[in-house]
JSON list of C-alpha atoms in Angstrom, two decimals:
[
{"chain": "Q", "resi": 535, "resn": "MET", "atom": "CA", "xyz": [-2.48, -10.14, -20.02]},
{"chain": "Q", "resi": 536, "resn": "ARG", "atom": "CA", "xyz": [-4.63, -12.77, -19.27]},
{"chain": "Q", "resi": 537, "resn": "GLU", "atom": "CA", "xyz": [-6.38, -13.15, -16.26]},
{"chain": "Q", "resi": 538, "resn": "THR", "atom": "CA", "xyz": [-8.43, -16.59, -16.10]},
{"chain": "Q", "resi": 539, "resn": "MET", "atom": "CA", "xyz": [-10.77, -17.28, -12.83]},
{"chain": "Q", "resi": 540, "resn": "SER", "atom": "CA", "xyz": [-11.64, -20.76, -12.23]},
{"chain": "Q", "resi": 541, "resn": "VAL", "atom": "CA", "xyz": [-12.80, -22.85, -9.19]},
{"chain": "Q", "resi": 542, "resn": "VAL", "atom": "CA", "xyz": [-10.27, -25.22, -6.67]},
{"chain": "Q", "resi": 543, "resn": "SER", "atom": "CA", "xyz": [-11.03, -27.59, -3.97]},
{"chain": "Q", "resi": 544, "resn": "GLU", "atom": "CA", "xyz": [-14.47, -25.94, -2.92]},
{"chain": "Q", "resi": 545, "resn": "PRO", "atom": "CA", "xyz": [-17.05, -24.12, -4.17]},
{"chain": "Q", "resi": 546, "resn": "GLY", "atom": "CA", "xyz": [-16.20, -20.43, -4.62]},
{"chain": "Q", "resi": 547, "resn": "ALA", "atom": "CA", "xyz": [-12.35, -20.66, -4.03]},
{"chain": "Q", "resi": 548, "resn": "PRO", "atom": "CA", "xyz": [-10.67, -18.42, -5.89]},
{"chain": "Q", "resi": 549, "resn": "ARG", "atom": "CA", "xyz": [-7.51, -19.48, -8.57]},
{"chain": "Q", "resi": 550, "resn": "ARG", "atom": "CA", "xyz": [-6.25, -16.46, -10.90]},
{"chain": "Q", "resi": 551, "resn": "GLU", "atom": "CA", "xyz": [-3.00, -17.30, -12.83]},
{"chain": "Q", "resi": 552, "resn": "VAL", "atom": "CA", "xyz": [-1.54, -13.55, -14.56]},
{"chain": "Q", "resi": 553, "resn": "GLY", "atom": "CA", "xyz": [1.73, -13.85, -16.56]},
{"chain": "Q", "resi": 554, "resn": "GLY", "atom": "CA", "xyz": [3.61, -16.85, -14.94]},
{"chain": "Q", "resi": 555, "resn": "LEU", "atom": "CA", "xyz": [2.11, -16.04, -11.30]},
{"chain": "Q", "resi": 556, "resn": "LEU", "atom": "CA", "xyz": [-1.28, -18.82, -10.10]},
{"chain": "Q", "resi": 557, "resn": "VAL", "atom": "CA", "xyz": [-2.77, -18.00, -7.07]},
{"chain": "Q", "resi": 558, "resn": "THR", "atom": "CA", "xyz": [-5.65, -20.18, -5.31]},
{"chain": "Q", "resi": 559, "resn": "GLY", "atom": "CA", "xyz": [-7.18, -20.29, -2.23]},
{"chain": "Q", "resi": 560, "resn": "SER", "atom": "CA", "xyz": [-8.70, -22.38, -0.37]},
{"chain": "Q", "resi": 561, "resn": "ALA", "atom": "CA", "xyz": [-9.75, -23.55, 3.17]},
{"chain": "Q", "resi": 562, "resn": "LEU", "atom": "CA", "xyz": [-8.44, -25.20, 5.68]},
{"chain": "Q", "resi": 563, "resn": "PRO", "atom": "CA", "xyz": [-10.45, -26.58, 8.98]},
{"chain": "Q", "resi": 564, "resn": "GLY", "atom": "CA", "xyz": [-10.37, -24.42, 11.64]},
{"chain": "Q", "resi": 565, "resn": "GLY", "atom": "CA", "xyz": [-11.67, -21.03, 9.40]},
{"chain": "Q", "resi": 566, "resn": "VAL", "atom": "CA", "xyz": [-8.22, -21.67, 8.03]},
{"chain": "Q", "resi": 567, "resn": "PHE", "atom": "CA", "xyz": [-8.03, -19.65, 5.04]},
{"chain": "Q", "resi": 568, "resn": "VAL", "atom": "CA", "xyz": [-4.67, -20.46, 2.43]},
{"chain": "Q", "resi": 569, "resn": "VAL", "atom": "CA", "xyz": [-3.57, -18.67, -0.47]},
{"chain": "Q", "resi": 570, "resn": "ARG", "atom": "CA", "xyz": [-0.99, -20.43, -2.33]},
{"chain": "Q", "resi": 571, "resn": "VAL", "atom": "CA", "xyz": [1.35, -18.29, -4.78]},
{"chain": "Q", "resi": 572, "resn": "VAL", "atom": "CA", "xyz": [3.49, -20.23, -8.12]},
{"chain": "Q", "resi": 573, "resn": "GLY", "atom": "CA", "xyz": [6.02, -18.38, -10.19]},
{"chain": "Q", "resi": 574, "resn": "GLU", "atom": "CA", "xyz": [7.63, -15.09, -9.86]},
{"chain": "Q", "resi": 575, "resn": "VAL", "atom": "CA", "xyz": [5.97, -12.71, -7.77]},
{"chain": "Q", "resi": 576, "resn": "ASP", "atom": "CA", "xyz": [7.23, -8.95, -9.85]},
{"chain": "Q", "resi": 577, "resn": "THR", "atom": "CA", "xyz": [5.54, -5.44, -11.19]},
{"chain": "Q", "resi": 578, "resn": "ALA", "atom": "CA", "xyz": [3.72, -7.13, -13.67]},
{"chain": "Q", "resi": 579, "resn": "THR", "atom": "CA", "xyz": [1.85, -10.55, -11.29]},
{"chain": "Q", "resi": 580, "resn": "ALA", "atom": "CA", "xyz": [1.50, -8.52, -8.46]},
{"chain": "Q", "resi": 581, "resn": "ALA", "atom": "CA", "xyz": [-1.71, -6.96, -8.46]},
{"chain": "Q", "resi": 582, "resn": "THR", "atom": "CA", "xyz": [-2.40, -10.83, -8.99]},
{"chain": "Q", "resi": 583, "resn": "LEU", "atom": "CA", "xyz": [-1.43, -11.20, -5.63]},
{"chain": "Q", "resi": 584, "resn": "VAL", "atom": "CA", "xyz": [-2.81, -8.60, -4.45]},
{"chain": "Q", "resi": 585, "resn": "THR", "atom": "CA", "xyz": [-6.57, -10.18, -5.66]},
{"chain": "Q", "resi": 586, "resn": "GLY", "atom": "CA", "xyz": [-6.49, -13.46, -4.36]},
{"chain": "Q", "resi": 587, "resn": "ILE", "atom": "CA", "xyz": [-5.52, -11.85, -1.13]},
{"chain": "Q", "resi": 588, "resn": "ASP", "atom": "CA", "xyz": [-8.32, -9.24, -1.33]},
{"chain": "Q", "resi": 589, "resn": "ASP", "atom": "CA", "xyz": [-10.58, -12.95, -2.16]},
{"chain": "Q", "resi": 590, "resn": "ALA", "atom": "CA", "xyz": [-9.04, -14.95, 0.84]},
{"chain": "Q", "resi": 591, "resn": "LEU", "atom": "CA", "xyz": [-10.78, -11.77, 3.22]},
{"chain": "Q", "resi": 592, "resn": "ASP", "atom": "CA", "xyz": [-13.72, -11.41, 2.04]},
{"chain": "Q", "resi": 593, "resn": "ARG", "atom": "CA", "xyz": [-13.75, -14.02, 2.99]},
{"chain": "Q", "resi": 594, "resn": "LYS", "atom": "CA", "xyz": [-12.96, -13.42, 6.97]},
{"chain": "Q", "resi": 595, "resn": "PRO", "atom": "CA", "xyz": [-11.01, -16.27, 7.75]},
{"chain": "Q", "resi": 596, "resn": "ALA", "atom": "CA", "xyz": [-10.37, -17.05, 11.29]},
{"chain": "Q", "resi": 597, "resn": "VAL", "atom": "CA", "xyz": [-6.46, -16.89, 10.20]},
{"chain": "Q", "resi": 598, "resn": "LEU", "atom": "CA", "xyz": [-4.68, -16.52, 6.71]},
{"chain": "Q", "resi": 599, "resn": "VAL", "atom": "CA", "xyz": [-2.21, -18.57, 5.33]},
{"chain": "Q", "resi": 600, "resn": "VAL", "atom": "CA", "xyz": [-0.48, -16.78, 2.47]},
{"chain": "Q", "resi": 601, "resn": "ASP", "atom": "CA", "xyz": [2.42, -19.19, 1.59]},
{"chain": "Q", "resi": 602, "resn": "LEU", "atom": "CA", "xyz": [5.07, -18.32, -0.74]},
{"chain": "Q", "resi": 603, "resn": "SER", "atom": "CA", "xyz": [7.12, -22.40, -0.89]},
{"chain": "Q", "resi": 604, "resn": "GLU", "atom": "CA", "xyz": [6.33, -21.89, -4.29]},
{"chain": "Q", "resi": 605, "resn": "VAL", "atom": "CA", "xyz": [7.90, -18.78, -4.88]},
{"chain": "Q", "resi": 606, "resn": "ALA", "atom": "CA", "xyz": [10.94, -18.41, -7.17]},
{"chain": "Q", "resi": 607, "resn": "PHE", "atom": "CA", "xyz": [11.25, -14.87, -7.58]},
{"chain": "Q", "resi": 608, "resn": "PHE", "atom": "CA", "xyz": [9.90, -11.86, -5.01]},
{"chain": "Q", "resi": 609, "resn": "GLY", "atom": "CA", "xyz": [10.59, -9.00, -6.34]},
{"chain": "Q", "resi": 610, "resn": "SER", "atom": "CA", "xyz": [9.68, -5.55, -3.62]},
{"chain": "Q", "resi": 611, "resn": "VAL", "atom": "CA", "xyz": [5.74, -4.55, -5.25]},
{"chain": "Q", "resi": 612, "resn": "GLY", "atom": "CA", "xyz": [5.37, -8.75, -3.24]},
{"chain": "Q", "resi": 613, "resn": "ILE", "atom": "CA", "xyz": [6.65, -7.51, -0.05]},
{"chain": "Q", "resi": 614, "resn": "SER", "atom": "CA", "xyz": [4.75, -4.53, -0.50]},
{"chain": "Q", "resi": 615, "resn": "ALA", "atom": "CA", "xyz": [1.71, -6.52, -0.32]},
{"chain": "Q", "resi": 616, "resn": "LEU", "atom": "CA", "xyz": [2.61, -7.72, 2.43]},
{"chain": "Q", "resi": 617, "resn": "ILE", "atom": "CA", "xyz": [2.69, -5.43, 4.58]},
{"chain": "Q", "resi": 618, "resn": "GLU", "atom": "CA", "xyz": [-0.54, -3.49, 2.82]},
{"chain": "Q", "resi": 619, "resn": "ALA", "atom": "CA", "xyz": [-2.52, -7.06, 3.20]},
{"chain": "Q", "resi": 620, "resn": "ASP", "atom": "CA", "xyz": [-1.24, -7.57, 6.77]},
{"chain": "Q", "resi": 621, "resn": "ARG", "atom": "CA", "xyz": [-2.14, -3.80, 8.06]},
{"chain": "Q", "resi": 622, "resn": "ARG", "atom": "CA", "xyz": [-5.98, -4.50, 6.40]},
{"chain": "Q", "resi": 623, "resn": "THR", "atom": "CA", "xyz": [-6.25, -7.97, 8.14]},
{"chain": "Q", "resi": 624, "resn": "LYS", "atom": "CA", "xyz": [-8.48, -8.01, 11.44]},
{"chain": "Q", "resi": 625, "resn": "CYS", "atom": "CA", "xyz": [-7.26, -12.38, 11.63]},
{"chain": "Q", "resi": 626, "resn": "PRO", "atom": "CA", "xyz": [-3.99, -13.11, 12.13]},
{"chain": "Q", "resi": 627, "resn": "MET", "atom": "CA", "xyz": [-1.65, -13.46, 9.28]},
{"chain": "Q", "resi": 628, "resn": "ARG", "atom": "CA", "xyz": [1.32, -16.59, 8.77]},
{"chain": "Q", "resi": 629, "resn": "VAL", "atom": "CA", "xyz": [3.27, -16.18, 5.83]},
{"chain": "Q", "resi": 630, "resn": "VAL", "atom": "CA", "xyz": [5.30, -18.76, 5.00]},
{"chain": "Q", "resi": 631, "resn": "VAL", "atom": "CA", "xyz": [8.08, -17.71, 2.92]},
{"chain": "Q", "resi": 632, "resn": "THR", "atom": "CA", "xyz": [11.57, -19.69, 1.44]},
{"chain": "Q", "resi": 633, "resn": "PRO", "atom": "CA", "xyz": [15.06, -19.16, 2.92]},
{"chain": "Q", "resi": 634, "resn": "ALA", "atom": "CA", "xyz": [15.39, -16.89, -0.35]},
{"chain": "Q", "resi": 635, "resn": "ILE", "atom": "CA", "xyz": [12.27, -14.49, 1.02]},
{"chain": "Q", "resi": 636, "resn": "ARG", "atom": "CA", "xyz": [12.78, -14.82, 4.78]},
{"chain": "Q", "resi": 637, "resn": "ARG", "atom": "CA", "xyz": [16.28, -13.37, 3.68]},
{"chain": "Q", "resi": 638, "resn": "ILE", "atom": "CA", "xyz": [15.48, -9.56, 1.67]},
{"chain": "Q", "resi": 639, "resn": "LEU", "atom": "CA", "xyz": [11.89, -9.36, 4.05]},
{"chain": "Q", "resi": 640, "resn": "GLY", "atom": "CA", "xyz": [15.09, -9.20, 7.09]},
{"chain": "Q", "resi": 641, "resn": "ILE", "atom": "CA", "xyz": [17.40, -7.50, 5.09]},
{"chain": "Q", "resi": 642, "resn": "VAL", "atom": "CA", "xyz": [14.50, -5.22, 4.80]},
{"chain": "Q", "resi": 643, "resn": "GLY", "atom": "CA", "xyz": [13.44, -5.20, 8.38]},
{"chain": "Q", "resi": 644, "resn": "PHE", "atom": "CA", "xyz": [10.48, -6.70, 7.47]},
{"chain": "Q", "resi": 645, "resn": "ASP", "atom": "CA", "xyz": [10.78, -10.66, 9.29]},
{"chain": "Q", "resi": 646, "resn": "ALA", "atom": "CA", "xyz": [10.34, -8.37, 12.16]},
{"chain": "Q", "resi": 647, "resn": "LEU", "atom": "CA", "xyz": [6.29, -7.55, 11.53]},
{"chain": "Q", "resi": 648, "resn": "LEU", "atom": "CA", "xyz": [4.68, -10.68, 9.60]},
{"chain": "Q", "resi": 649, "resn": "ASP", "atom": "CA", "xyz": [4.97, -14.33, 10.89]},
{"chain": "Q", "resi": 650, "resn": "LEU", "atom": "CA", "xyz": [7.05, -15.96, 9.37]},
{"chain": "Q", "resi": 651, "resn": "TYR", "atom": "CA", "xyz": [6.66, -19.94, 9.37]},
{"chain": "Q", "resi": 652, "resn": "ASP", "atom": "CA", "xyz": [9.21, -22.63, 7.25]},
{"chain": "Q", "resi": 653, "resn": "THR", "atom": "CA", "xyz": [6.05, -25.06, 6.20]},
{"chain": "Q", "resi": 654, "resn": "LEU", "atom": "CA", "xyz": [2.44, -25.09, 5.59]},
{"chain": "Q", "resi": 655, "resn": "ASP", "atom": "CA", "xyz": [2.26, -27.86, 8.53]},
{"chain": "Q", "resi": 656, "resn": "GLU", "atom": "CA", "xyz": [4.29, -25.11, 10.96]},
{"chain": "Q", "resi": 657, "resn": "ALA", "atom": "CA", "xyz": [2.11, -22.30, 10.00]},
{"chain": "Q", "resi": 658, "resn": "ASN", "atom": "CA", "xyz": [-0.83, -23.94, 10.19]},
{"chain": "Q", "resi": 659, "resn": "ALA", "atom": "CA", "xyz": [-0.23, -26.01, 13.70]},
{"chain": "Q", "resi": 660, "resn": "ALA", "atom": "CA", "xyz": [0.75, -21.47, 15.22]},
{"chain": "Q", "resi": 661, "resn": "ALA", "atom": "CA", "xyz": [-2.80, -21.49, 13.86]}
]
């Protein structure tokens, strides 16, 4: 698989794209860093999600927001990546989810472990 890295919205902000999954990062006021995920999170692309989250955590944000609102498929490896990121982070982590992803996380009981939001605006307001 081909992985590319380039700048988005600010100097040094990561952009990763592998196998139809695009992961970008951007800083917002107040120390909030948003990892935006677009595409499908499966066994072929989960490492890209993990790397994008790791890149964000390296910036030591005050709050990490993982925006999954444009994710069409979210497999079990995606759930594992979120739980592992939440375990590693030293800051609050907010996750923006679609109704389908919220349902998946609820079925496995992880909705109680993660701070879930319906929109990026709601996640930022909570931060």
